[in-house]
Amino acid sequence: MSGPPGAAGPAAAPASRICLCLTGASLEQDAALLRRERRWVDLVELRADFLAPAELAHLARFPALVDLPVILTLRRAEDGGRCAEADRRRLLREALAGAGPGGAGYAFVELEHDFSDPELEGAARARGCRVIRSFYDLHGVPAGLAARVRRLARRAGERGELAKAEVRVRGSRDQRRLAEAFRDLRGVEKILLGLGEYGSFSRILAGKLGSWLACCSPACAEGEPEVATEGQTDPRVLTELYRFRSIGPETAVYGVVGNPVAHSRSPHLHNPGFTALGLDAVYVPFLADELPEFLRTARALGIRGLSVTVPFKEQALRLARSAEDEARAVGAANTLLAGTAGGRGGWRAANTDVAGFLAPLQRQAPALLEPGAGAVVLGAGGAARAVVYALTRQGLKVLVLNRTPARARALARRFGCQWGGLEAREAARLGGGPALIVQTTSVGLGGAGDPLPEYAFRAGQVVYDLVYGSGPTPFLARALAAGCRTVDGLAMLQAQAEAQFRLFTGSEPPGGGLGRG
Ligand code: ATR
C-alpha cells in the first residue's frame, strides 16, 4: 500500500497559475469582474471576441486598466469563439501596437497553431508579448493528444512561445486520454486544459499535472456566457477549497467518483482535514460514466484513494483486486485504496458506510443497538444494504420495507430479516412503532417528498434519515414535530468520511472530526 501523504513543504516557484477568463461585453465590465476576483487570480485572459463591436477599437487600453499580466485572445468561430477571421489580424495588430516595453501592454497573445503572420508575431515579440500557440478540439480528446502537444511544444519552444491545447472531455474515455496525455507530457512546458465537468480535474490539478495555467470563470457572473462555465471552478474555490497554489508534482491525490458528483460535500470534508494536518494532499470530485475507464484515469493520475458514490459502489467491489470483509459482506464498496502509487498493484475495497451509519447512533442512542432490539429500514437500494448489514451484525431484528417488494425480499433474505412493501397497510403493521426507523430511499432529496406519509410517529422514537440537504427532510420534520429524536444524513456522511480519512492518511481526523468545525 502506498504511504500516507507527506507534510506540505515550503512554498516554491508556482507550479501553475490561476487565469481568470473575462468574457464581458465591455472592457470596463471585464475590469470590474477582475476587481471582484483579484485576490485569487495570477493573470487574466481577455476574450476580446466577447466584447461589443464598439469596444474593439479600444483594445490597446485594457492592460492599463488592470494590474495583472493579460492574455489577449480573439478566438475564431471554428475554435468556439466569436471573431470573424477577416477582422482579426487588424484588431490584433492595433491592440499590440498600443503596447510598449515601458508601458502597459499585453503580456501574451494567443495565436493558433495554423496561423501565420510573421509581421504580427515579430511585432508581438519586439514588445515583450509572448505568443501562446494553441489548438482546440471541441469534439473530444483526440487519440495521440500527447504526441500532438509534444510537437506543438517543441516548435513553440524554438520560438520562445508557449504551447496550449484545450480539448472537450465528453466522458470517461476522453478523461482517460487526457490523464494519460498529462502523464506522457511530464516535464514538457505547456498549457493543457480539459473542457467540461469531466475535465475539471485538469484545472484543479494543474500544478500537479504540469499545466502552466488553469483557466477559471468569475463566480456567479450575471449573464455569464456558456463557454465560460464549462466545468470551470471559480478562483476562490480553487484557492480556498483546493489550495491550488500548494499543489505540486508531489501532492497526493484523492477524490470522489460518481455520477452526479458536482454537489458532493466530500471535498468540503477531506480538503480542510488535509489542511489542518498540514498534509500535501488534495481531494477532487471526478464525474465518470464508466468505472473501469475511470480507474485507468486514476492510475494515470497516481490517485491514492477514492470515495465511491452512486452509481458505482457495487461495481467498485467487483473491480477491486482485494476487499475488506465488511465490503464483501455488504456487497458494495464506498472506498478504494491504491495498492501501490496509482493503483498499479490493484485496488483494495473497503466500506466505511457501515461504520459511518453506526457512529451517530453509538454516540446518541447506544441502547438502540442492543442485540434483539427492533428496527425498520425504509428502502432496499445500495444505501440500505450497508444499513441492514450494520444493524443485523449488531443483532437487531430488522424489517425492510420497500416500494418494490421483490427488492425488499432479496435484501431481507441476504441478511435474514423480515420484509414488506412501502404502503399504508405496511405502515399500520409497524403498530406501536419500532424504537428505530431508518429512511434510506432517495425520497426527500431536494427537500420534497415523504416515503411513508401515512405513518404516525410516536414521541421517543429515533428516526434516522440518510438524505441530507439544507434542512431536515419532510420525513424528518414530521418526526421532529412528533417529539422523536432525529439523526440526519450529514451525520453519517461525516462519520463515513472520517473513517475514510483514517484509511487514506493513516491519521486521525483533526480536532472534533471532519466538517464539525
Ligand atoms: P441508493 O444507492 O442511494 O440506495 P438505489 O440503489 O437506486 O440508490 O435505491 C434507491 C431506493 O430509493 C430504493 O429503495 C427505491 O425503491 P425501489 O427499489 O422501489 O426503486 C427507493 N425509491 C426511489 N424513489 C422512490 C419513491 N418515489 N418512492 C419510494 N421509494 C423510492
XYZ file of C-alpha atoms and ligand atoms in Angstrom:
548
model
C 0.000 0.000 0.000
C 1.270 3.478 -0.795
C 2.335 5.518 2.184
C 0.416 8.411 3.661
C 0.869 11.846 2.084
C 3.848 13.863 3.273
C 3.792 17.155 5.074
C 3.397 20.255 2.928
C 6.798 21.717 2.052
C 7.800 25.383 1.962
C 6.325 27.486 -0.848
C 8.395 27.256 -4.052
C 8.005 28.844 -7.521
C 4.407 28.415 -8.695
C 3.707 25.032 -10.222
C 0.785 26.641 -12.048
C -1.230 29.851 -12.168
C -4.894 30.807 -11.916
C -6.049 32.643 -15.016
C -9.404 34.415 -14.921
C -11.212 34.227 -18.239
C -13.006 37.537 -18.899
C -15.977 37.383 -21.228
C -17.757 40.670 -20.521
C -19.302 42.850 -23.207
C -17.163 45.882 -22.332
C -13.608 46.483 -21.155
C -14.939 48.275 -18.094
C -17.161 45.307 -17.221
C -14.168 42.966 -17.567
C -12.030 45.184 -15.342
C -14.836 45.207 -12.747
C -15.099 41.396 -12.856
C -11.386 41.176 -12.213
C -11.563 43.600 -9.273
C -14.090 41.249 -7.659
C -11.850 38.183 -8.034
C -8.450 39.905 -7.938
C -7.110 38.386 -4.729
C -7.378 34.806 -6.043
C -6.022 35.377 -9.549
C -2.492 35.420 -11.084
C -3.286 36.580 -14.614
C -6.257 37.227 -16.876
C -7.348 36.241 -20.341
C -9.296 38.911 -22.187
C -11.681 37.077 -24.500
C -11.948 40.050 -26.792
C -14.266 38.154 -29.133
C -16.989 38.601 -26.475
C -16.709 42.391 -26.485
C -19.352 44.602 -28.101
C -18.083 45.846 -31.501
C -17.697 49.429 -30.277
C -15.207 48.269 -27.616
C -12.819 46.673 -30.083
C -11.323 49.997 -31.138
C -10.013 50.406 -27.572
C -8.382 47.011 -27.050
C -4.922 48.514 -26.600
C -6.116 50.254 -23.436
C -7.114 47.204 -21.468
C -3.738 46.218 -19.938
C -3.551 49.665 -18.315
C -6.938 49.082 -16.640
C -5.713 46.072 -14.678
C -2.677 45.273 -12.560
C -2.017 41.714 -13.752
C -0.475 40.209 -16.893
C -3.095 39.925 -19.639
C -3.504 37.321 -22.376
C -5.211 38.743 -25.454
C -7.446 36.225 -27.205
C -9.638 36.802 -30.225
C -10.916 33.295 -30.711
C -12.087 32.168 -34.130
C -15.582 30.813 -34.668
C -14.168 27.391 -35.638
C -12.485 27.186 -32.214
C -15.670 28.083 -30.354
C -15.065 31.836 -30.430
C -16.966 34.725 -31.953
C -14.450 36.595 -34.066
C -14.613 36.767 -37.856
C -11.227 35.934 -39.372
C -11.343 38.987 -41.642
C -11.208 41.363 -38.643
C -8.727 39.502 -36.508
C -5.386 40.458 -37.949
C -6.262 44.141 -37.948
C -7.625 44.049 -34.409
C -4.636 42.107 -33.098
C -2.207 44.452 -34.787
C -3.919 47.532 -33.378
C -4.164 46.047 -29.902
C -0.475 45.117 -29.820
C 0.645 48.407 -31.367
C -0.624 50.241 -28.319
C 1.835 48.355 -26.177
C 5.407 49.380 -25.485
C 8.219 47.852 -23.404
C 7.889 50.546 -20.746
C 4.122 50.909 -20.863
C 1.291 48.618 -20.024
C 0.936 46.136 -22.841
C -0.370 42.641 -23.333
C 1.916 40.081 -21.740
C 0.633 37.299 -24.002
C -1.292 36.938 -27.219
C -2.959 33.710 -28.240
C -2.439 32.597 -31.854
C -3.456 29.285 -33.345
C -1.098 26.513 -34.436
C -2.121 27.013 -38.089
C -1.999 30.818 -38.018
C 0.959 32.602 -39.513
C 1.642 36.322 -39.744
C 5.396 36.936 -39.355
C 4.934 40.676 -39.141
C 2.351 40.471 -36.381
C 4.325 37.829 -34.486
C 7.532 39.859 -34.822
C 5.741 42.948 -33.500
C 4.489 40.991 -30.502
C 7.985 39.683 -29.710
C 9.504 43.152 -30.078
C 7.080 44.415 -27.434
C 7.830 41.637 -24.982
C 4.481 39.952 -25.652
C 4.816 36.161 -25.590
C 2.838 34.141 -28.104
C 0.676 31.314 -26.773
C 0.408 28.845 -29.643
C -2.892 26.991 -29.354
C -5.009 24.240 -30.735
C -8.546 23.276 -29.823
C -10.574 20.139 -30.181
C -14.153 20.898 -29.290
C -15.365 17.455 -30.341
C -13.447 15.359 -27.851
C -9.982 14.295 -26.754
C -8.147 13.045 -29.841
C -6.099 9.846 -29.775
C -2.435 10.783 -29.850
C -3.007 14.007 -27.917
C 0.344 13.745 -26.112
C 2.317 13.397 -29.366
C 0.488 16.346 -30.858
C 1.099 18.572 -27.842
C 4.737 17.489 -27.726
C 5.241 18.554 -31.355
C 3.469 21.842 -30.727
C 5.555 22.460 -27.603
C 8.806 21.692 -29.429
C 8.038 24.196 -32.199
C 6.738 26.739 -29.691
C 9.848 26.324 -27.552
C 12.134 27.022 -30.517
C 10.381 30.372 -30.964
C 10.109 31.297 -27.320
C 6.358 30.604 -27.403
C 4.145 28.659 -25.027
C 2.073 25.719 -26.334
C -1.595 25.405 -25.400
C -4.150 22.680 -26.079
C -7.760 22.795 -24.985
C -9.957 19.756 -25.567
C -13.532 18.859 -24.717
C -13.794 15.955 -22.292
C -17.114 14.216 -23.040
C -16.923 11.176 -20.787
C -14.697 8.671 -19.038
C -12.875 7.598 -22.192
C -11.890 11.177 -23.035
C -10.978 11.728 -19.400
C -8.618 8.755 -19.519
C -6.986 10.016 -22.719
C -6.430 13.436 -21.160
C -4.979 11.948 -17.962
C -2.623 9.744 -19.981
C -1.541 12.733 -22.063
C -0.653 14.593 -18.874
C 1.335 11.574 -17.676
C 3.189 11.290 -21.005
C 3.932 15.016 -21.148
C 5.534 15.308 -17.733
C 8.319 17.884 -17.892
C 7.025 19.498 -21.122
C 6.137 23.167 -20.722
C 2.533 23.583 -21.899
C -0.973 24.694 -21.095
C -3.283 21.689 -21.277
C -6.924 22.036 -20.318
C -9.975 19.792 -20.472
C -13.322 21.478 -21.065
C -16.471 20.359 -19.293
C -17.179 18.744 -15.949
C -15.365 15.533 -16.908
C -12.283 17.699 -17.448
C -12.490 19.789 -14.284
C -9.680 17.772 -12.656
C -7.285 19.306 -15.214
C -7.876 22.732 -13.704
C -7.791 21.747 -10.033
C -4.668 19.622 -10.516
C -2.841 21.912 -12.975
C 0.081 22.278 -10.555
C 0.433 18.516 -10.130
C -0.059 17.665 -13.801
C 2.139 20.423 -15.188
C -0.222 22.810 -16.953
C 1.335 26.283 -16.933
C -2.025 27.806 -16.042
C -5.602 26.838 -15.251
C -8.487 28.907 -16.571
C -11.453 29.752 -14.442
C -14.571 31.881 -14.667
C -15.716 34.608 -12.314
C -18.131 33.242 -9.694
C -21.811 33.777 -10.472
C -21.234 36.487 -13.056
C -24.554 37.747 -14.329
C -25.264 36.767 -17.904
C -22.195 34.552 -17.942
C -21.848 33.029 -21.406
C -21.913 29.264 -21.773
C -18.308 28.984 -22.951
C -17.085 30.397 -19.676
C -18.903 27.927 -17.472
C -17.896 24.584 -18.951
C -16.844 22.753 -15.840
C -14.801 25.699 -14.670
C -14.263 26.251 -10.983
C -14.229 29.787 -9.712
C -10.900 31.186 -8.489
C -11.917 31.470 -4.866
C -12.972 27.803 -4.698
C -9.750 26.776 -6.468
C -7.724 28.732 -3.945
C -9.559 28.159 -0.689
C -11.109 24.705 -1.063
C -8.500 23.034 -3.284
C -5.445 25.054 -2.170
C -4.428 25.409 -5.811
C -1.164 27.175 -5.067
C 0.158 24.486 -2.794
C -0.481 21.682 -5.316
C 2.707 20.455 -6.973
C 4.116 17.329 -8.609
C 4.404 15.520 -5.252
C 0.898 16.302 -3.987
C -1.049 13.148 -3.109
C -4.376 12.997 -4.952
C -7.594 11.572 -3.517
C -11.109 12.036 -4.785
C -14.715 11.033 -5.088
C -16.002 9.259 -8.202
C -19.694 9.228 -9.012
C -22.435 10.433 -11.300
C -23.613 13.006 -10.450
C -20.821 14.302 -8.242
C -20.754 18.082 -8.623
C -22.720 18.670 -5.433
C -20.847 16.207 -3.241
C -19.954 17.571 0.193
C -16.940 15.273 0.448
C -14.350 17.786 -0.901
C -15.540 20.157 1.842
C -14.775 17.487 4.459
C -11.482 15.989 3.280
C -9.669 19.084 1.967
C -9.956 21.072 5.219
C -8.864 17.888 7.027
C -5.682 17.707 4.923
C -5.066 21.413 5.510
C -5.490 21.130 9.268
C -2.945 18.302 9.417
C -0.522 20.108 7.082
C -0.635 17.268 4.546
C 0.448 17.771 0.948
C -2.748 16.232 -0.411
C -5.883 17.242 -2.292
C -9.344 15.702 -2.717
C -11.036 16.192 -6.103
C -14.521 15.357 -7.484
C -14.440 13.145 -10.588
C -17.524 12.762 -12.760
C -17.441 9.377 -14.526
C -19.708 7.415 -16.835
C -17.739 4.154 -16.771
C -15.900 2.952 -13.701
C -13.308 0.666 -15.425
C -12.225 3.547 -17.691
C -12.121 5.877 -14.719
C -9.855 3.504 -12.803
C -7.375 3.756 -15.697
C -7.585 7.539 -15.340
C -6.930 7.133 -11.639
C -3.817 5.080 -12.390
C -2.526 7.661 -14.871
C -3.056 10.408 -12.298
C -1.481 8.394 -9.486
C -4.613 8.644 -7.307
C -4.040 7.081 -3.881
C -7.566 6.681 -2.633
C -11.156 7.182 -3.747
C -14.549 7.643 -2.239
C -17.070 5.854 -4.433
C -20.642 7.029 -4.671
C -23.814 6.425 -6.689
C -23.972 4.501 -9.021
C -20.600 2.747 -8.706
C -20.480 1.181 -5.227
C -21.290 -2.388 -6.260
C -19.091 -2.305 -9.346
C -16.233 -0.895 -7.280
C -16.285 -4.042 -5.169
C -16.263 -6.280 -8.253
C -13.373 -4.401 -9.872
C -11.181 -4.341 -6.775
C -8.371 -6.858 -6.508
C -8.984 -7.385 -2.803
C -11.647 -6.363 -0.336
C -12.106 -5.945 3.389
C -14.619 -8.354 4.934
C -17.153 -5.611 5.568
C -17.265 -4.514 1.913
C -17.702 -8.125 0.857
C -20.459 -8.718 3.398
C -22.355 -5.577 2.325
C -21.800 -6.335 -1.357
C -20.644 -2.790 -2.081
C -17.604 -0.584 -1.546
C -17.589 3.156 -0.909
C -13.788 3.304 -0.672
C -10.968 2.198 -2.972
C -7.350 2.319 -1.881
C -4.480 2.158 -4.354
C -2.375 -0.943 -3.774
C 0.734 0.928 -4.824
C 1.006 4.506 -6.055
C -1.617 4.954 -8.749
C -3.310 1.597 -8.205
C -0.761 -0.419 -10.186
C -0.999 -3.136 -7.571
C -4.787 -3.157 -7.978
C -7.388 -1.558 -5.737
C -8.426 -2.625 -2.273
C -12.118 -2.150 -1.498
C -13.448 -1.044 1.862
C -16.830 0.074 3.132
C -16.936 2.903 5.637
C -20.698 3.399 5.226
C -21.213 0.729 7.889
C -19.075 2.500 10.489
C -20.408 5.865 9.269
C -24.005 4.782 9.731
C -23.448 3.328 13.206
C -21.290 6.129 14.639
C -24.084 8.715 15.268
C -26.287 6.019 16.839
C -23.453 4.802 19.045
C -22.988 8.390 20.204
C -26.620 9.389 20.622
C -28.632 6.239 21.310
C -26.395 3.240 22.054
C -29.204 1.389 23.819
C -30.995 1.035 20.481
C -28.157 -1.100 19.198
C -28.551 -3.830 21.837
C -28.936 -7.334 20.357
C -32.606 -8.253 19.979
C -33.842 -4.651 19.594
C -36.100 -3.931 16.623
C -35.606 -1.536 13.709
C -37.391 -0.689 10.478
C -35.451 0.206 7.354
C -37.254 2.008 4.518
C -35.736 1.252 1.105
C -33.777 -1.635 -0.330
C -31.208 0.023 -2.590
C -27.453 0.365 -2.254
C -27.580 2.564 0.844
C -29.995 0.179 2.565
C -27.562 -2.719 2.162
C -24.927 -1.118 4.377
C -27.593 -0.140 6.930
C -29.228 -3.578 7.086
C -25.827 -5.255 7.306
C -24.771 -2.915 10.134
C -27.976 -3.454 12.130
C -28.182 -7.230 11.710
C -24.494 -7.555 12.599
C -25.328 -5.793 15.873
C -28.008 -8.470 16.415
C -31.053 -6.284 15.769
C -34.312 -7.655 14.343
C -34.868 -5.699 11.138
C -37.963 -5.201 8.975
C -37.187 -3.922 5.446
C -39.963 -2.015 3.642
C -39.546 -1.033 0.015
C -41.682 0.317 -2.818
C -40.636 -2.669 -4.937
C -41.311 -5.587 -2.579
C -39.136 -8.016 -4.551
C -36.072 -5.900 -3.750
C -37.056 -5.803 -0.088
C -37.372 -9.584 -0.136
C -33.960 -10.067 -1.783
C -32.260 -7.811 0.741
C -34.099 -9.345 3.684
C -33.132 -12.859 2.596
C -29.484 -11.927 2.308
C -29.376 -10.652 5.872
C -32.087 -12.797 7.494
C -34.736 -10.110 8.129
C -38.445 -9.579 7.552
C -39.725 -7.572 4.623
C -42.747 -5.808 3.135
C -43.950 -3.128 0.735
C -43.936 0.592 1.376
C -47.658 1.271 1.688
C -50.230 2.445 4.177
C -51.066 -1.065 5.324
C -47.391 -1.760 5.938
C -47.241 1.427 7.979
C -50.094 0.010 10.030
C -48.044 -3.161 10.539
C -45.479 -1.095 12.443
C -48.071 -0.964 15.260
C -46.821 0.733 18.412
C -43.730 1.590 16.427
C -40.182 0.396 16.489
C -37.651 2.300 18.572
C -35.561 2.976 15.455
C -36.648 3.871 11.914
C -34.023 4.363 9.223
C -35.013 6.074 5.971
C -32.673 5.101 3.091
C -34.756 5.838 -0.018
C -33.994 8.822 -2.201
C -37.385 10.357 -1.334
C -36.834 13.737 0.320
C -33.777 14.602 -1.770
C -34.139 18.212 -2.803
C -36.404 18.896 0.159
C -39.637 17.322 -1.177
C -41.440 14.016 -0.606
C -42.211 11.661 2.256
C -41.782 7.892 1.722
C -44.416 6.903 4.296
C -46.815 9.833 4.759
C -49.486 7.684 6.473
C -47.217 6.666 9.301
C -47.792 8.474 12.619
C -44.565 8.774 14.624
C -44.526 8.198 18.353
C -42.616 10.506 20.715
C -39.316 8.987 21.785
C -38.638 7.040 18.589
C -35.269 7.615 16.941
C -35.675 8.495 13.258
C -32.602 8.467 11.065
C -32.806 9.826 7.502
C -29.794 9.179 5.274
C -30.813 12.001 2.920
C -29.063 15.271 3.582
C -29.741 18.741 2.294
C -30.018 22.272 3.566
C -32.538 21.348 6.284
C -34.490 18.361 7.631
C -36.359 16.304 5.024
C -40.182 16.380 5.241
C -39.982 12.899 6.823
C -37.555 14.089 9.487
C -39.522 17.302 10.032
C -42.661 15.231 10.799
C -40.669 13.066 13.190
C -39.301 16.144 14.965
C -42.790 17.608 15.287
C -43.975 14.337 16.856
C -41.269 14.512 19.509
C -38.864 11.944 18.024
C -35.107 12.145 18.279
C -33.637 12.550 14.808
C -30.342 11.902 13.030
C -29.719 13.328 9.562
C -27.634 12.132 6.629
C -24.928 14.704 7.253
C -24.000 12.943 10.495
C -23.476 9.695 8.558
C -21.635 11.464 5.750
C -19.218 12.990 8.235
C -18.662 9.746 10.121
C -18.040 7.673 6.965
C -15.679 10.392 5.697
C -13.752 10.285 8.982
C -13.319 6.514 8.650
C -12.148 7.054 5.062
C -9.757 9.790 6.154
C -8.097 7.290 8.513
C -7.735 4.794 5.663
C -6.400 7.457 3.281
C -3.897 9.108 5.600
C -3.235 6.734 8.472
C -4.043 9.713 10.741
C -6.932 10.633 12.986
C -9.132 13.405 11.533
C -8.212 16.759 13.069
C -9.965 18.332 16.044
C -13.539 17.238 16.581
C -13.709 15.442 13.204
C -14.360 16.369 9.563
C -16.849 19.148 8.852
C -17.604 19.772 12.516
C -15.592 22.973 12.877
P -29.065 4.202 -3.191
O -27.753 3.566 -3.531
O -28.956 5.677 -2.898
O -29.815 3.462 -2.128
P -30.720 2.970 -5.189
O -29.975 1.694 -5.080
O -31.118 3.462 -6.569
O -29.923 4.181 -4.539
O -32.038 2.844 -4.269
C -32.992 3.843 -4.187
C -34.024 3.457 -3.138
O -34.990 4.510 -3.060
C -34.805 2.209 -3.489
O -35.205 1.557 -2.310
C -36.025 2.796 -4.216
O -37.155 1.962 -4.227
P -37.378 0.871 -5.435
O -36.485 -0.275 -5.094
O -38.796 0.583 -5.380
O -36.931 1.584 -6.687
C -36.290 3.987 -3.356
N -37.095 4.992 -4.034
C -36.695 5.816 -5.015
N -37.725 6.623 -5.377
C -38.770 6.290 -4.587
C -40.110 6.778 -4.446
N -40.558 7.774 -5.207
N -40.898 6.219 -3.518
C -40.451 5.227 -2.731
N -39.207 4.715 -2.804
C -38.380 5.247 -3.715
